[in-house]
Amino acid sequence: MIKENSPIAIFGLGHMGLPTAALLAKSGLKVVGVDINKETVEMVNSGQSPIMEPGLEAMVKKAVENGCLSATTDTLSAVGAVNVIMIIVPTPVDDDKKSDLSAVISASKSISAGLKKDDLVIIESTVPPGTCENLVIPLLEKSGLKAGADFKVAYTPERALPNNTLYEMTHNARVIGGVDSESTQMAVSLYHRITEGEIIMVQDLVTAEMVKLMENTYRDTNIALANELALVCDTLGVDAIEAIQAANHHPRVNIHTPGPGVGGHCLSIDPYFLVEIARERGLETPLIQASRKVNEDMPGEVVRIIQKALEGEGKTISGSKIGVLGAAYKGNVADARETPAKPLIEELISKNADVLVNDPYVSPEIIRSWGAQIVGLETALESDVVVLVTDHDLYRNIKPEMIKNRLLVCTRPILDRETFQKEGVIFKGVGRS
Ligand SMILES: NC(=O)c1ccc[n+]([C@@H]2O[C@H](COP(=O)([O-])OP(=O)(O)OC[C@H]3O[C@@H](n4cnc5c(N)ncnc54)[C@H](O)[C@@H]3O)[C@@H](O)[C@H]2O)c1
Ligand SMILES: CC(=O)N[C@@H]1[C@@H](OP(=O)(O)OP(=O)(O)OC[C@H]2O[C@@H](n3ccc(=O)[nH]c3=O)[C@H](O)[C@@H]2O)O[C@H](CO)[C@@H](O)[C@@H]1O
C-alpha cells in the first residue's frame, strides 16, 4: 500500500507533465521530474517553465524554492527514490499515421529497471487502447514483479485544455481505470489531492484509454462536419458562421467552428489511434478517417480562398505578398505541433508567394524552417492579402483601416465581417467567400 505522502517521479516535463508535477508539489508532495531533455531539466531546476502556460512559471518557481520540485535526467535514481511513478511523455503518429510509442516504451523500460514491490505506476499519456495491458505492463514485469500482485498500475487520461491547463487539471472530471481495484483506489486518492473535479472510476485500463480517444475523436469529427458544412455554405453564398450560430440555437445542436484545419498534439493524432487499433481487429472506421481527411484538406481549401480573393483584385498567389497572422495551432499558445499554418504556408511558398508571418508566441526557428519570413504585425498588414490563421486575442484589435490593401481572409470568426465590409475591406473566410 502506498503511504499517504509518498514521493513521486514524473516522466515527461512537457505541456501536461510539468503542470501535473507543479500541482502535486503544491499539494505538499516531493516530486522529481524526469526528462530526457537536459535544457528542460536545467530550466525547471532554476524555477523556470519551458512551457508557455498561464500561471505555470510562478507555480514551478515556488515549488522549486520550497524544495518540493526538482528535475533530473537520471531515471534510475529517480525511480529508486519514490513509490509512485507517472508517465506523461509524447505519443505522436509517424508518417503512416501509426502510433509512435517509442517514448512510452523507453520510459517503461527505465521504470522497470528500478521498480520496487508496492510501487504504483500511473500512465497519463494518450495511447491506443490496450497499450497499458499489452505493452506497458509486460515491460514493467521484466523487473520480475507481477502487476496487481507486486506493483500497481492505473491509467488516467489527461484532459486539460492548453492555455487553461491549471484550471482544467484541478476542475475537470478525471477518469481512472486500474489493473485491479486497489490500483484504481490508490490513483483516486492521489488525484483527490489536486482536483476538485469529479473522479470517475471505470472498470479497467482499456476503458479509460478508450474514453480519452472517444472525446477527442468526437471533437475532431464535429469540427470536420463544421468545415464541410462551411464549404457547402460557400457554394450557396451563405455565411457559414451566421448559419452555424443560428443552428446552434436549437437545444440539441452544437456544431463546432469551421477554420483553417485542426492542429495540436491531440485532435490531429488521437483519432488515428482508433483507426489503427480497429484495423488490427479487422474493422474499418470510415467516419473517423473521412473526418481526418476533411480537416487535413482545410489548409488547401484556404489556399483556394486566397487565390480567388487575389484573382478578384487582378492578382495571383505567385508574386503576391501574403501576410499570415498566426502560426500556432490555436489562439494564445506557443505550440505549433501539427499546426494547419505549416501546410498552408508551405503551399503558398510552393506557388511562389512571398509569405510574411507574424506570431508573437511561436519560436522564430520553427517558422523559418517552413521557409517563411517573420515580420511585425504592421508589415504583415501591408501585404497584398492578409490571412488570419490563428485566433490569438491580440488580433481581435485589428481595425479595418489597418488592412492596407483592403483584402482580408479571416479563417477564424474573431473579427466582425460587417464592420470590415462597411469600411471597404473585402472580407473572405472559411464558408464566407
Ligand atoms: N498537450 C496537450 O494538450 C495534451 C493534453 C492532454 C493529453 N496530452 C497527452 O499527454 C502526453 C504528453 O503530451 P505533452 O503535450 O505534454 O508533450 P510535450 O512534448 O509537451 O512533453 C513531453 C516531455 O516528455 C519528454 N520525454 C520524451 N521522452 C521521454 C522519456 N523517455 N523519458 C522522460 N521524458 C521524456 C520530452 O523531452 C518532453 O519534455 C501525450 O500522450 C499527449 O497526447 C497532451
Ligand atoms: C475534447 C477536447 O476538448 N479535447 C481538448 C483538446 O485540446 P486542444 O487544445 O487540442 O483542443 P482545441 O481547442 O479543440 O483545438 C484543436 C484544434 O482544433 C481547432 N478547432 C477547435 C474548435 C473548433 O470549433 N474549431 C476548430 O477548428 C483549433 O483551432 C485547434 O487547431 O485535446 C487535449 C489533448 O487531448 C485535451 O486535453 C483537451 O481537453
Short mmCIF file of C-alpha atoms and ligand atoms in Angstrom, two decimals:
data_model
loop_
_atom_site.label_atom_id
_atom_site.label_comp_id
_atom_site.label_asym_id
_atom_site.label_seq_id
_atom_site.Cartn_x
_atom_site.Cartn_y
_atom_site.Cartn_z
CA MET A 1 0.00 0.00 0.00
CA ILE A 2 1.32 3.46 -0.91
CA LYS A 3 1.95 5.75 2.03
CA GLU A 4 -0.08 8.97 2.08
CA ASN A 5 2.90 11.22 1.41
CA SER A 6 4.91 9.03 -0.93
CA PRO A 7 7.28 10.95 -3.18
CA ILE A 8 6.50 10.90 -6.91
CA ALA A 9 8.55 10.70 -10.10
CA ILE A 10 7.01 12.12 -13.28
CA PHE A 11 8.44 11.03 -16.64
CA GLY A 12 7.98 13.91 -19.10
CA LEU A 13 8.05 17.58 -18.10
CA GLY A 14 6.08 18.92 -21.06
CA HIS A 15 2.76 20.68 -21.59
CA MET A 16 0.96 18.19 -19.33
CA GLY A 17 3.76 16.68 -17.19
CA LEU A 18 5.10 19.95 -15.80
CA PRO A 19 1.71 21.33 -14.64
CA THR A 20 0.94 17.95 -13.04
CA ALA A 21 4.32 17.99 -11.28
CA ALA A 22 3.80 21.56 -10.09
CA LEU A 23 0.29 20.83 -8.75
CA LEU A 24 1.38 17.69 -6.88
CA ALA A 25 4.34 19.60 -5.43
CA LYS A 26 1.96 22.40 -4.41
CA SER A 27 -0.14 19.81 -2.58
CA GLY A 28 2.90 19.13 -0.40
CA LEU A 29 4.37 16.04 -2.05
CA LYS A 30 8.02 15.71 -3.05
CA VAL A 31 8.09 15.49 -6.82
CA VAL A 32 11.01 14.70 -9.08
CA GLY A 33 10.53 15.36 -12.78
CA VAL A 34 12.42 13.05 -15.12
CA ASP A 35 13.09 14.28 -18.65
CA ILE A 36 15.47 13.29 -21.44
CA ASN A 37 15.88 16.94 -22.41
CA LYS A 38 18.77 18.46 -20.40
CA GLU A 39 17.69 22.03 -21.16
CA THR A 40 14.20 21.31 -19.75
CA VAL A 41 15.71 19.80 -16.60
CA GLU A 42 18.01 22.79 -16.12
CA MET A 43 15.19 25.28 -16.63
CA VAL A 44 12.90 23.54 -14.15
CA ASN A 45 15.69 23.29 -11.56
CA SER A 46 16.21 27.04 -11.89
CA GLY A 47 12.49 27.64 -11.30
CA GLN A 48 11.60 28.41 -14.91
CA SER A 49 8.97 26.85 -17.15
CA PRO A 50 9.93 25.77 -20.67
CA ILE A 51 6.19 25.72 -21.45
CA MET A 52 4.11 28.86 -22.07
CA GLU A 53 1.05 28.36 -19.88
CA PRO A 54 -0.68 30.98 -17.71
CA GLY A 55 0.31 30.67 -14.04
CA LEU A 56 2.69 27.76 -14.55
CA GLU A 57 6.05 29.50 -14.18
CA ALA A 58 5.08 31.10 -10.85
CA MET A 59 3.95 27.72 -9.54
CA VAL A 60 7.14 25.97 -10.70
CA LYS A 61 9.31 28.69 -9.16
CA LYS A 62 7.58 28.40 -5.80
CA ALA A 63 7.69 24.61 -5.76
CA VAL A 64 11.41 24.55 -6.60
CA GLU A 65 12.16 27.19 -3.94
CA ASN A 66 10.19 25.16 -1.36
CA GLY A 67 12.26 22.11 -2.21
CA CYS A 68 9.13 20.18 -3.30
CA LEU A 69 10.01 20.05 -7.01
CA SER A 70 13.26 19.10 -8.72
CA ALA A 71 14.17 17.63 -12.09
CA THR A 72 16.71 15.14 -13.35
CA THR A 73 17.80 13.08 -16.35
CA ASP A 74 18.84 10.26 -14.03
CA THR A 75 15.97 7.80 -14.38
CA LEU A 76 17.28 5.07 -12.10
CA SER A 77 17.92 7.23 -9.06
CA ALA A 78 14.56 8.99 -9.53
CA VAL A 79 12.61 5.70 -9.65
CA GLY A 80 14.59 4.29 -6.75
CA ALA A 81 13.67 7.23 -4.52
CA VAL A 82 9.88 7.17 -4.98
CA ASN A 83 6.83 4.89 -4.65
CA VAL A 84 4.66 6.48 -7.35
CA ILE A 85 5.80 6.92 -10.95
CA MET A 86 3.85 8.70 -13.70
CA ILE A 87 4.34 8.51 -17.47
CA ILE A 88 3.39 11.72 -19.31
CA VAL A 89 5.59 11.50 -22.41
CA PRO A 90 4.63 12.36 -26.04
CA THR A 91 2.71 9.87 -28.19
CA PRO A 92 2.76 11.18 -31.78
CA VAL A 93 1.96 9.35 -35.03
CA ASP A 94 4.56 8.51 -37.68
CA ASP A 95 4.37 9.41 -41.39
CA ASP A 96 1.96 6.50 -41.96
CA LYS A 97 -0.30 7.79 -39.15
CA LYS A 98 0.60 4.83 -36.93
CA SER A 99 1.16 5.43 -33.23
CA ASP A 100 4.77 6.10 -32.25
CA LEU A 101 5.03 4.76 -28.71
CA SER A 102 8.83 4.96 -28.51
CA ALA A 103 8.78 7.44 -25.61
CA VAL A 104 6.29 5.29 -23.64
CA ILE A 105 8.44 2.22 -24.30
CA SER A 106 11.65 3.93 -23.26
CA ALA A 107 10.07 5.39 -20.08
CA SER A 108 8.55 1.98 -19.20
CA LYS A 109 11.94 0.29 -19.62
CA SER A 110 13.63 2.87 -17.38
CA ILE A 111 10.92 2.41 -14.74
CA SER A 112 11.18 -1.38 -14.95
CA ALA A 113 14.90 -1.18 -14.18
CA GLY A 114 14.21 0.46 -10.81
CA LEU A 115 10.71 -0.82 -9.98
CA LYS A 116 10.12 -1.95 -6.38
CA LYS A 117 7.47 -4.03 -4.67
CA ASP A 118 4.29 -2.00 -3.91
CA ASP A 119 5.15 0.85 -6.30
CA LEU A 120 2.26 2.48 -8.20
CA VAL A 121 2.76 3.30 -11.90
CA ILE A 122 0.28 5.74 -13.46
CA ILE A 123 0.12 6.26 -17.22
CA GLU A 124 -1.32 9.60 -18.39
CA SER A 125 -0.03 9.69 -21.99
CA THR A 126 -2.76 9.30 -24.59
CA VAL A 127 -2.33 5.81 -26.10
CA PRO A 128 -4.10 3.32 -28.37
CA PRO A 129 -6.50 1.17 -26.32
CA GLY A 130 -4.74 -1.90 -24.94
CA THR A 131 -1.32 -0.22 -24.64
CA CYS A 132 -1.16 -0.42 -20.83
CA GLU A 133 -2.14 -4.09 -20.77
CA ASN A 134 -0.19 -5.27 -23.81
CA LEU A 135 2.87 -3.03 -23.87
CA VAL A 136 3.50 -1.13 -20.63
CA ILE A 137 2.74 -3.92 -18.13
CA PRO A 138 4.86 -6.57 -19.94
CA LEU A 139 7.78 -4.08 -19.98
CA LEU A 140 7.31 -3.31 -16.27
CA GLU A 141 7.08 -7.02 -15.46
CA LYS A 142 10.59 -7.51 -16.86
CA SER A 143 11.51 -6.30 -13.37
CA GLY A 144 10.46 -9.74 -12.14
CA LEU A 145 7.47 -8.24 -10.30
CA LYS A 146 3.85 -9.00 -11.21
CA ALA A 147 1.31 -6.26 -11.99
CA GLY A 148 -1.54 -6.28 -9.47
CA ALA A 149 0.14 -8.69 -7.05
CA ASP A 150 3.51 -6.91 -6.58
CA PHE A 151 3.03 -3.44 -8.02
CA LYS A 152 0.00 -1.37 -9.03
CA VAL A 153 -0.91 0.17 -12.39
CA ALA A 154 -3.53 2.77 -13.26
CA TYR A 155 -4.38 4.73 -16.40
CA THR A 156 -5.87 8.21 -16.23
CA PRO A 157 -6.02 10.32 -19.38
CA GLU A 158 -5.11 13.98 -19.16
CA ARG A 159 -7.96 16.12 -20.49
CA ALA A 160 -6.91 19.68 -19.69
CA LEU A 161 -7.13 22.36 -22.37
CA PRO A 162 -3.85 24.19 -23.16
CA ASN A 163 -3.94 27.86 -22.13
CA ASN A 164 -6.34 26.88 -19.32
CA THR A 165 -4.38 23.84 -18.15
CA LEU A 166 -4.05 24.60 -14.44
CA TYR A 167 -7.74 25.37 -14.05
CA GLU A 168 -8.91 22.35 -16.03
CA MET A 169 -6.48 19.97 -14.29
CA THR A 170 -7.93 20.98 -10.98
CA HIS A 171 -11.61 21.17 -12.01
CA ASN A 172 -12.32 18.76 -14.90
CA ALA A 173 -13.73 15.35 -14.19
CA ARG A 174 -10.98 12.70 -14.15
CA VAL A 175 -11.40 9.17 -15.44
CA ILE A 176 -9.36 6.43 -13.77
CA GLY A 177 -9.06 2.73 -14.54
CA GLY A 178 -6.65 0.30 -12.92
CA VAL A 179 -5.23 -3.18 -13.40
CA ASP A 180 -7.18 -4.04 -10.24
CA SER A 181 -9.45 -2.12 -7.89
CA GLU A 182 -6.64 -1.42 -5.42
CA SER A 183 -4.65 0.28 -8.19
CA THR A 184 -7.68 2.39 -9.11
CA GLN A 185 -8.29 3.35 -5.47
CA MET A 186 -4.66 4.37 -4.93
CA ALA A 187 -4.71 6.59 -8.00
CA VAL A 188 -8.05 8.09 -6.91
CA SER A 189 -6.68 9.11 -3.52
CA LEU A 190 -3.63 10.66 -5.17
CA TYR A 191 -5.67 12.76 -7.64
CA HIS A 192 -8.00 13.89 -4.87
CA ARG A 193 -5.00 15.93 -3.69
CA ILE A 194 -5.01 18.10 -6.78
CA THR A 195 -8.52 18.13 -8.20
CA GLU A 196 -11.88 19.38 -7.05
CA GLY A 197 -13.41 17.73 -10.11
CA GLU A 198 -15.43 14.55 -10.04
CA ILE A 199 -13.38 11.34 -10.20
CA ILE A 200 -14.94 8.66 -12.36
CA MET A 201 -13.72 5.12 -11.81
CA VAL A 202 -14.07 2.83 -14.81
CA GLN A 203 -13.73 -0.90 -14.73
CA ASP A 204 -10.31 -1.36 -16.28
CA LEU A 205 -7.30 0.20 -18.02
CA VAL A 206 -8.61 -0.21 -21.57
CA THR A 207 -11.92 1.55 -20.80
CA ALA A 208 -10.04 4.59 -19.51
CA GLU A 209 -7.80 4.55 -22.61
CA MET A 210 -10.87 4.38 -24.86
CA VAL A 211 -12.68 7.25 -23.09
CA LYS A 212 -9.86 9.65 -23.93
CA LEU A 213 -9.85 8.77 -27.63
CA MET A 214 -13.63 8.98 -27.86
CA GLU A 215 -13.59 12.55 -26.53
CA ASN A 216 -11.02 13.87 -28.98
CA THR A 217 -12.49 11.92 -31.90
CA TYR A 218 -15.91 13.40 -31.12
CA ARG A 219 -14.43 16.90 -31.27
CA ASP A 220 -12.39 16.26 -34.43
CA THR A 221 -15.41 14.76 -36.21
CA ASN A 222 -17.64 17.63 -35.15
CA ILE A 223 -15.09 20.18 -36.46
CA ALA A 224 -14.87 18.22 -39.73
CA LEU A 225 -18.66 18.46 -40.05
CA ALA A 226 -18.46 22.21 -39.42
CA ASN A 227 -15.73 22.55 -42.06
CA GLU A 228 -17.66 20.53 -44.62
CA LEU A 229 -20.87 22.48 -43.94
CA ALA A 230 -18.87 25.70 -44.36
CA LEU A 231 -17.69 24.59 -47.79
CA VAL A 232 -21.30 23.85 -48.78
CA CYS A 233 -22.34 27.30 -47.48
CA ASP A 234 -19.67 28.76 -49.72
CA THR A 235 -21.24 27.32 -52.85
CA LEU A 236 -24.58 28.91 -51.86
CA GLY A 237 -23.30 32.32 -50.86
CA VAL A 238 -24.44 31.61 -47.29
CA ASP A 239 -22.29 32.96 -44.46
CA ALA A 240 -21.33 29.73 -42.63
CA ILE A 241 -20.68 31.44 -39.30
CA GLU A 242 -24.07 33.14 -39.29
CA ALA A 243 -25.79 29.87 -40.29
CA ILE A 244 -23.96 27.73 -37.69
CA GLN A 245 -24.62 30.25 -34.94
CA ALA A 246 -28.32 30.22 -35.83
CA ALA A 247 -28.42 26.38 -35.99
CA ASN A 248 -26.78 26.18 -32.57
CA HIS A 249 -29.78 27.94 -31.05
CA HIS A 250 -31.55 24.59 -31.43
CA PRO A 251 -31.45 22.93 -27.99
CA ARG A 252 -29.85 19.72 -29.31
CA VAL A 253 -27.40 21.11 -31.89
CA ASN A 254 -23.79 22.09 -31.18
CA ILE A 255 -21.89 22.41 -34.45
CA HIS A 256 -18.28 23.42 -33.80
CA THR A 257 -16.46 26.25 -35.55
CA PRO A 258 -15.04 25.93 -39.06
CA GLY A 259 -11.46 27.05 -39.55
CA PRO A 260 -8.18 26.52 -41.39
CA GLY A 261 -7.76 22.97 -40.05
CA VAL A 262 -7.17 21.10 -36.82
CA GLY A 263 -3.76 21.09 -35.15
CA GLY A 264 -2.07 20.32 -31.85
CA HIS A 265 -0.71 17.16 -30.26
CA CYS A 266 -4.20 15.72 -29.64
CA LEU A 267 -7.12 16.10 -32.05
CA SER A 268 -4.99 15.66 -35.16
CA ILE A 269 -3.37 12.49 -33.76
CA ASP A 270 -5.63 10.64 -31.33
CA PRO A 271 -8.36 9.60 -33.85
CA TYR A 272 -5.64 7.73 -35.78
CA PHE A 273 -5.07 5.53 -32.70
CA LEU A 274 -8.65 4.32 -33.05
CA VAL A 275 -8.25 3.79 -36.79
CA GLU A 276 -5.11 1.72 -36.13
CA ILE A 277 -6.48 -0.37 -33.31
CA ALA A 278 -9.77 -1.08 -35.11
CA ARG A 279 -7.93 -2.10 -38.29
CA GLU A 280 -5.79 -4.55 -36.30
CA ARG A 281 -9.10 -6.16 -35.33
CA GLY A 282 -10.44 -6.22 -38.91
CA LEU A 283 -12.71 -3.18 -38.59
CA GLU A 284 -12.61 -0.09 -40.81
CA THR A 285 -13.59 3.31 -39.38
CA PRO A 286 -14.76 5.33 -42.41
CA LEU A 287 -16.32 8.20 -40.45
CA ILE A 288 -13.24 8.86 -38.34
CA GLN A 289 -10.96 8.64 -41.36
CA ALA A 290 -13.15 10.90 -43.50
CA SER A 291 -13.20 13.50 -40.71
CA ARG A 292 -9.42 13.46 -40.50
CA LYS A 293 -9.24 13.92 -44.28
CA VAL A 294 -11.71 16.84 -44.27
CA ASN A 295 -9.70 18.59 -41.56
CA GLU A 296 -6.34 17.85 -43.19
CA ASP A 297 -7.62 19.23 -46.50
CA MET A 298 -8.63 22.57 -44.93
CA PRO A 299 -5.26 24.36 -45.41
CA GLY A 300 -5.62 23.57 -49.17
CA GLU A 301 -9.15 24.99 -49.10
CA VAL A 302 -7.81 28.18 -47.52
CA VAL A 303 -5.21 28.43 -50.32
CA ARG A 304 -8.10 28.26 -52.83
CA ILE A 305 -9.95 31.03 -50.96
CA ILE A 306 -6.80 33.19 -51.02
CA GLN A 307 -6.32 32.50 -54.73
CA LYS A 308 -9.91 33.52 -55.55
CA ALA A 309 -9.63 36.64 -53.39
CA LEU A 310 -6.42 37.73 -55.13
CA GLU A 311 -7.88 36.97 -58.58
CA GLY A 312 -10.74 39.33 -57.76
CA GLU A 313 -8.10 42.05 -57.45
CA GLY A 314 -6.36 41.06 -60.69
CA LYS A 315 -3.50 39.38 -58.79
CA THR A 316 -2.20 35.83 -58.40
CA ILE A 317 -0.64 33.97 -55.49
CA SER A 318 2.61 33.88 -57.45
CA GLY A 319 4.40 37.17 -56.84
CA SER A 320 1.98 38.40 -54.16
CA LYS A 321 2.97 39.35 -50.65
CA ILE A 322 0.82 37.28 -48.30
CA GLY A 323 0.71 38.33 -44.65
CA VAL A 324 -0.10 35.38 -42.39
CA LEU A 325 -1.29 36.19 -38.89
CA GLY A 326 -0.59 33.29 -36.56
CA ALA A 327 1.50 30.12 -36.77
CA ALA A 328 0.37 28.41 -33.55
CA TYR A 329 -2.21 25.62 -33.82
CA LYS A 330 -4.71 27.73 -31.87
CA GLY A 331 -5.05 31.05 -30.09
CA ASN A 332 -2.78 32.30 -27.29
CA VAL A 333 -0.43 29.29 -27.27
CA ALA A 334 3.16 28.89 -28.49
CA ASP A 335 2.62 25.28 -29.60
CA ALA A 336 2.96 24.77 -33.36
CA ARG A 337 2.72 20.97 -33.37
CA GLU A 338 0.57 19.81 -36.31
CA THR A 339 -0.49 23.42 -36.89
CA PRO A 340 -2.53 23.98 -40.08
CA ALA A 341 -0.40 27.11 -40.60
CA LYS A 342 2.53 24.94 -41.72
CA PRO A 343 0.94 23.17 -44.74
CA LEU A 344 -0.84 26.41 -45.63
CA ILE A 345 2.38 28.44 -45.65
CA GLU A 346 4.33 25.71 -47.44
CA GLU A 347 1.72 25.51 -50.21
CA LEU A 348 1.73 29.29 -50.65
CA ILE A 349 5.53 29.28 -50.87
CA SER A 350 5.44 26.42 -53.40
CA LYS A 351 3.16 28.67 -55.50
CA ASN A 352 5.84 31.40 -55.37
CA ALA A 353 4.18 33.72 -52.90
CA ASP A 354 6.24 35.96 -50.65
CA VAL A 355 4.93 34.78 -47.26
CA LEU A 356 5.33 37.14 -44.27
CA VAL A 357 4.37 35.55 -40.96
CA ASN A 358 3.55 37.26 -37.69
CA ASP A 359 3.25 35.26 -34.47
CA PRO A 360 4.44 36.68 -31.16
CA TYR A 361 4.46 33.28 -29.43
CA VAL A 362 5.83 30.61 -31.77
CA SER A 363 9.61 30.23 -31.86
CA PRO A 364 11.13 32.01 -34.93
CA GLU A 365 13.24 28.92 -35.79
CA ILE A 366 10.08 26.89 -36.31
CA ILE A 367 8.54 29.47 -38.66
CA ARG A 368 11.81 29.91 -40.59
CA SER A 369 12.06 26.12 -41.02
CA TRP A 370 8.88 26.33 -43.16
CA GLY A 371 10.66 28.77 -45.49
CA ALA A 372 8.68 31.86 -44.40
CA GLN A 373 9.90 35.27 -43.30
CA ILE A 374 8.99 36.61 -39.88
CA VAL A 375 7.64 40.15 -39.70
CA GLY A 376 5.99 42.55 -37.27
CA LEU A 377 2.22 42.89 -37.31
CA GLU A 378 2.28 46.22 -39.15
CA THR A 379 4.37 44.81 -42.00
CA ALA A 380 2.10 41.75 -42.28
CA LEU A 381 -0.91 44.05 -42.54
CA GLU A 382 0.70 45.86 -45.52
CA SER A 383 0.64 42.68 -47.66
CA ASP A 384 -1.44 42.21 -50.83
CA VAL A 385 -3.70 39.96 -48.79
CA VAL A 386 -3.84 39.44 -45.03
CA VAL A 387 -4.69 35.89 -43.92
CA LEU A 388 -5.67 35.43 -40.28
CA VAL A 389 -4.87 31.81 -39.38
CA THR A 390 -4.66 31.71 -35.57
CA ASP A 391 -7.17 33.21 -33.17
CA HIS A 392 -4.65 34.94 -30.89
CA ASP A 393 -6.51 37.53 -28.79
CA LEU A 394 -4.22 40.34 -29.93
CA TYR A 395 -5.60 40.03 -33.49
CA ARG A 396 -9.06 40.93 -32.18
CA ASN A 397 -7.79 44.54 -32.05
CA ILE A 398 -7.23 44.75 -35.80
CA LYS A 399 -9.29 47.57 -37.31
CA PRO A 400 -10.40 47.90 -40.97
CA GLU A 401 -8.09 50.87 -41.63
CA MET A 402 -5.08 48.73 -40.62
CA ILE A 403 -5.59 46.40 -43.63
CA LYS A 404 -3.58 48.43 -46.13
CA ASN A 405 -4.59 46.65 -49.36
CA ARG A 406 -8.20 46.13 -48.23
CA LEU A 407 -8.14 42.35 -48.70
CA LEU A 408 -8.64 40.06 -45.69
CA VAL A 409 -9.07 36.28 -45.48
CA CYS A 410 -10.20 35.71 -41.92
CA THR A 411 -10.26 31.96 -41.22
CA ARG A 412 -11.42 32.34 -37.59
CA PRO A 413 -14.57 34.20 -36.54
CA ILE A 414 -12.82 36.73 -34.33
CA LEU A 415 -13.38 39.84 -36.46
CA ASP A 416 -16.78 41.25 -37.38
CA ARG A 417 -17.37 40.84 -41.08
CA GLU A 418 -19.84 43.70 -41.40
CA THR A 419 -17.56 46.24 -39.67
CA PHE A 420 -14.78 45.49 -42.14
CA GLN A 421 -17.05 45.47 -45.20
CA LYS A 422 -18.58 48.81 -44.21
CA GLU A 423 -15.09 50.31 -44.29
CA GLY A 424 -14.41 48.91 -47.76
CA VAL A 425 -12.37 45.83 -46.81
CA ILE A 426 -13.05 42.73 -48.93
CA PHE A 427 -13.66 40.14 -46.20
CA LYS A 428 -13.41 36.42 -47.02
CA GLY A 429 -13.24 33.37 -44.79
CA VAL A 430 -13.94 29.66 -44.50
CA GLY A 431 -17.54 29.42 -45.70
CA ARG A 432 -17.64 33.19 -46.17
CA SER A 433 -16.49 33.93 -49.71
N1 LIG B 1 -0.58 18.96 -24.95
C1 LIG B 1 -1.81 18.68 -24.66
O1 LIG B 1 -2.69 19.48 -24.88
C2 LIG B 1 -2.22 17.36 -24.06
C3 LIG B 1 -3.42 17.29 -23.34
C4 LIG B 1 -3.84 16.07 -22.83
C5 LIG B 1 -3.07 14.93 -23.04
N2 LIG B 1 -1.91 15.02 -23.73
C6 LIG B 1 -1.09 13.81 -23.87
O2 LIG B 1 -0.07 13.88 -22.88
C7 LIG B 1 1.14 13.29 -23.37
C8 LIG B 1 2.26 14.31 -23.27
O3 LIG B 1 1.97 15.39 -24.14
P1 LIG B 1 2.65 16.82 -23.96
O4 LIG B 1 1.91 17.75 -24.84
O5 LIG B 1 2.80 17.13 -22.52
O6 LIG B 1 4.08 16.51 -24.58
P2 LIG B 1 5.35 17.51 -24.62
O7 LIG B 1 6.07 17.20 -25.89
O8 LIG B 1 4.94 18.88 -24.32
O9 LIG B 1 6.24 16.99 -23.40
C9 LIG B 1 6.75 15.72 -23.28
C10 LIG B 1 8.04 15.74 -22.48
O10 LIG B 1 8.46 14.38 -22.35
C11 LIG B 1 9.88 14.34 -22.52
N3 LIG B 1 10.25 12.97 -22.88
C12 LIG B 1 10.21 12.35 -24.08
N4 LIG B 1 10.60 11.07 -23.95
C13 LIG B 1 10.88 10.86 -22.64
C14 LIG B 1 11.33 9.75 -21.89
N5 LIG B 1 11.54 8.57 -22.47
N6 LIG B 1 11.54 9.91 -20.58
C15 LIG B 1 11.33 11.10 -19.96
N7 LIG B 1 10.90 12.19 -20.62
C16 LIG B 1 10.67 12.08 -21.95
C17 LIG B 1 10.16 15.39 -23.57
O11 LIG B 1 11.51 15.79 -23.55
C18 LIG B 1 9.17 16.50 -23.16
O12 LIG B 1 9.74 17.40 -22.25
C19 LIG B 1 0.82 12.84 -24.80
O13 LIG B 1 0.44 11.49 -24.80
C20 LIG B 1 -0.36 13.71 -25.19
O14 LIG B 1 -1.16 13.12 -26.17
C21 LIG B 1 -1.45 16.21 -24.21
C1 LIG B 2 -12.26 17.00 -26.25
C2 LIG B 2 -11.38 18.20 -26.03
O1 LIG B 2 -11.90 19.27 -25.85
N1 LIG B 2 -10.03 18.00 -26.03
C3 LIG B 2 -9.10 19.08 -25.75
C4 LIG B 2 -8.03 19.10 -26.86
O2 LIG B 2 -7.24 20.25 -26.66
P1 LIG B 2 -6.76 21.12 -27.93
O3 LIG B 2 -6.05 22.31 -27.49
O4 LIG B 2 -6.06 20.24 -28.90
O5 LIG B 2 -8.24 21.43 -28.50
P2 LIG B 2 -8.99 22.51 -29.31
O6 LIG B 2 -9.08 23.80 -28.63
O7 LIG B 2 -10.26 21.84 -29.68
O8 LIG B 2 -8.13 22.73 -30.61
C5 LIG B 2 -7.75 21.71 -31.51
C6 LIG B 2 -7.68 22.26 -32.92
O9 LIG B 2 -8.99 22.37 -33.46
C7 LIG B 2 -9.25 23.70 -33.89
N2 LIG B 2 -10.67 23.97 -33.65
C8 LIG B 2 -11.17 23.82 -32.38
C9 LIG B 2 -12.51 24.02 -32.12
C10 LIG B 2 -13.37 24.37 -33.18
O10 LIG B 2 -14.58 24.55 -33.01
N3 LIG B 2 -12.84 24.52 -34.44
C11 LIG B 2 -11.51 24.33 -34.70
O11 LIG B 2 -11.08 24.46 -35.83
C12 LIG B 2 -8.31 24.55 -33.04
O12 LIG B 2 -8.06 25.78 -33.63
C13 LIG B 2 -7.08 23.66 -32.99
O13 LIG B 2 -6.30 23.75 -34.16
O14 LIG B 2 -7.20 17.95 -26.76
C14 LIG B 2 -6.46 17.91 -25.50
C15 LIG B 2 -5.44 16.80 -25.61
O15 LIG B 2 -6.01 15.53 -25.61
C16 LIG B 2 -7.46 17.74 -24.36
O16 LIG B 2 -6.76 17.65 -23.13
C17 LIG B 2 -8.43 18.93 -24.38
O17 LIG B 2 -9.42 18.75 -23.40
#
